[in-house]
Short mmCIF file of C-alpha atoms in Angstrom, two decimals:
data_model
loop_
_atom_site.label_atom_id
_atom_site.label_comp_id
_atom_site.label_asym_id
_atom_site.label_seq_id
_atom_site.Cartn_x
_atom_site.Cartn_y
_atom_site.Cartn_z
CA TYR V 1 6.57 9.20 5.85
CA GLU V 2 4.25 11.98 4.81
CA ILE V 3 3.82 12.08 1.07
CA PHE V 4 4.71 15.36 -0.69
CA THR V 5 6.75 16.65 2.27
CA VAL V 6 10.44 17.18 2.96
CA ASP V 7 12.00 16.88 6.41
CA PRO V 8 13.20 20.44 7.12
CA GLU V 9 15.77 19.25 9.68
CA ARG V 10 17.45 16.75 7.36
CA PHE V 11 17.03 18.85 4.22
CA PRO V 12 16.72 22.52 5.24
CA ASN V 13 17.04 23.69 1.62
CA LEU V 14 16.55 20.72 -0.67
CA ALA V 15 15.73 22.94 -3.65
CA ALA V 16 19.18 24.60 -3.41
CA LEU V 17 20.83 21.19 -3.11
CA ALA V 18 18.93 19.99 -6.18
CA ASP V 19 20.05 23.09 -8.08
CA GLU V 20 23.69 22.34 -7.14
CA LEU V 21 23.25 18.77 -8.35
CA HIS V 22 21.72 20.01 -11.61
CA GLU V 23 24.82 22.15 -12.23
CA LYS V 24 26.79 18.87 -12.15
CA ASN V 25 24.26 17.14 -14.45
CA ILE V 26 22.92 15.04 -11.58
CA GLY V 27 19.18 14.65 -11.16
CA LEU V 28 17.12 14.35 -7.99
CA ILE V 29 14.54 11.55 -7.94
CA PRO V 30 12.50 11.23 -4.73
CA PHE V 31 11.28 7.81 -3.65
CA MET V 32 7.65 7.93 -2.58
CA ASP V 33 4.64 5.84 -1.75
CA PRO V 34 1.07 6.82 -2.75
CA GLY V 35 -0.30 5.96 0.72
CA ILE V 36 -1.53 9.07 2.56
CA ARG V 37 -0.97 8.81 6.30
CA ILE V 38 -4.18 9.07 8.31
CA GLN V 39 -3.33 12.03 10.49
CA GLN V 40 -5.31 15.09 11.52
CA LYS V 41 -3.72 18.45 10.66
CA TYR V 42 -1.72 16.85 7.83
CA GLU V 43 -2.53 19.06 4.84
CA ILE V 44 -2.65 16.39 2.12
CA TYR V 45 -4.82 14.09 4.26
CA GLU V 46 -7.26 16.86 5.11
CA LYS V 47 -7.44 18.06 1.48
CA ALA V 48 -8.05 14.48 0.33
CA ILE V 49 -10.89 14.01 2.83
CA SER V 50 -12.56 17.35 2.07
CA ALA V 51 -12.32 16.79 -1.71
CA GLN V 52 -13.53 13.18 -1.43
CA ALA V 53 -10.50 12.29 -3.55
CA LEU V 54 -9.85 8.86 -2.02
CA LEU V 55 -10.64 5.26 -2.85
CA ARG V 56 -13.79 4.09 -1.13
CA SER V 57 -14.03 0.79 0.68
CA ALA V 58 -16.04 -1.97 -0.94
CA LYS V 59 -16.62 -3.61 2.47
CA ASN V 60 -16.94 -0.83 5.02
CA PRO V 61 -18.47 2.63 5.09
CA GLY V 62 -15.89 5.28 4.28
CA TYR V 63 -12.51 5.01 2.64
CA LEU V 64 -10.28 2.04 1.90
CA VAL V 65 -7.68 1.79 4.67
CA GLY V 66 -4.35 0.09 4.18
CA TYR V 67 -1.12 -0.18 6.11
CA VAL V 68 2.15 0.75 4.39
CA TRP V 69 5.36 2.57 5.38
CA PRO V 70 3.67 5.64 6.90
CA GLY V 71 1.34 3.44 8.99
CA LYS V 72 -2.42 3.44 8.51
CA CYS V 73 -3.16 5.08 5.14
CA VAL V 74 -5.79 6.01 2.63
CA PHE V 75 -5.14 6.16 -1.10
CA PRO V 76 -5.86 8.66 -3.89
CA ASP V 77 -8.55 7.63 -6.36
CA PHE V 78 -6.80 8.40 -9.64
CA TRP V 79 -9.99 7.71 -11.64
CA ASN V 80 -11.70 10.51 -9.73
CA ALA V 81 -10.94 14.01 -11.06
CA GLU V 82 -10.49 15.22 -7.49
CA GLY V 83 -7.94 12.46 -6.86
CA ALA V 84 -5.96 13.53 -9.92
CA LYS V 85 -6.13 17.19 -8.79
CA LEU V 86 -4.91 16.20 -5.33
CA TRP V 87 -1.96 14.28 -6.82
CA HIS V 88 -1.09 17.22 -9.09
CA TYR V 89 -1.29 19.63 -6.15
CA GLY V 90 0.95 17.41 -4.02
CA LEU V 91 3.51 17.04 -6.79
CA SER V 92 3.54 20.82 -7.26
CA VAL V 93 4.19 21.33 -3.55
CA LEU V 94 6.96 18.73 -3.58
CA TYR V 95 8.51 20.21 -6.73
CA ASN V 96 8.65 23.67 -5.14
CA LEU V 97 10.44 22.14 -2.13
CA SER V 98 12.86 19.97 -4.08
CA HIS V 99 13.11 20.76 -7.83
CA PHE V 100 12.99 17.01 -8.51
CA ASP V 101 13.64 15.52 -11.96
CA GLY V 102 11.45 12.43 -11.75
CA LEU V 103 9.78 10.11 -9.23
CA CYS V 104 10.33 6.58 -8.07
CA LEU V 105 7.04 5.17 -6.82
CA ASP V 106 7.32 2.42 -4.26
CA MET V 107 4.21 0.27 -3.91
CA LEU V 108 3.15 1.46 -7.35
CA ASP V 109 -0.55 1.33 -6.68
CA THR V 110 -2.87 0.67 -3.80
CA GLU V 111 -0.81 -1.87 -1.92
CA SER V 112 -1.04 -2.78 1.73
CA PHE V 113 0.72 -5.05 4.17
CA CYS V 114 -2.73 -6.26 5.17
CA ASP V 115 -4.41 -9.14 3.37
CA GLY V 116 -7.20 -7.08 1.84
CA GLU V 117 -8.47 -4.10 3.80
CA CYS V 118 -6.97 -3.49 7.21
CA PRO V 119 -9.23 -3.95 10.19
CA ASP V 120 -10.18 -0.77 12.03
CA SER V 121 -8.76 -1.78 15.37
CA GLY V 122 -5.37 -2.68 16.68
CA ILE V 123 -3.08 -1.58 13.85
CA SER V 124 -0.51 1.01 14.72
CA PRO V 125 3.23 1.30 14.19
CA GLU V 126 3.76 0.10 17.76
CA ILE V 127 1.86 -3.18 17.22
CA SER V 128 3.14 -6.21 15.34
CA LEU V 129 1.64 -6.73 11.91
CA ASP V 130 1.44 -10.50 12.44
CA HIS V 131 -2.36 -10.35 12.47
CA CYS V 132 -2.43 -8.15 9.38
CA VAL V 133 -0.01 -9.74 6.91
CA ASN V 134 -1.23 -12.82 5.07
CA LYS V 135 1.00 -15.66 6.23
CA LYS V 136 0.98 -18.83 4.19
CA GLU V 137 2.06 -22.05 5.79
CA ASN V 138 4.42 -24.25 3.80
#
């Protein structure tokens, strides 16, 4: 779940596959989520941090942190010119890898499994999200 990437083991040449599909009038539409996994040495994450292209937290110092499919994430700030540039860069990288025809965005905007911002401690893919998801009693 790293946005703008393609698994090279599962899809060693996705661009060639997309080109074959195009010859049969079939389009390729990747399914993606705008959450950027918080992970050192992950190009998009590091570019986003260095460009200050992310949504800032209204409650805590630093960036807004959410929890979606990739795990703990930060989100592009599309109202910030640097956020738009980051998104364009990422789409260009993905297009070169896949020759996609369109996009399906899951979690269309800044969504999170947390009720509001995620707390800084205790949330990882190995831990239950029971303390993070807003549960309403009937």
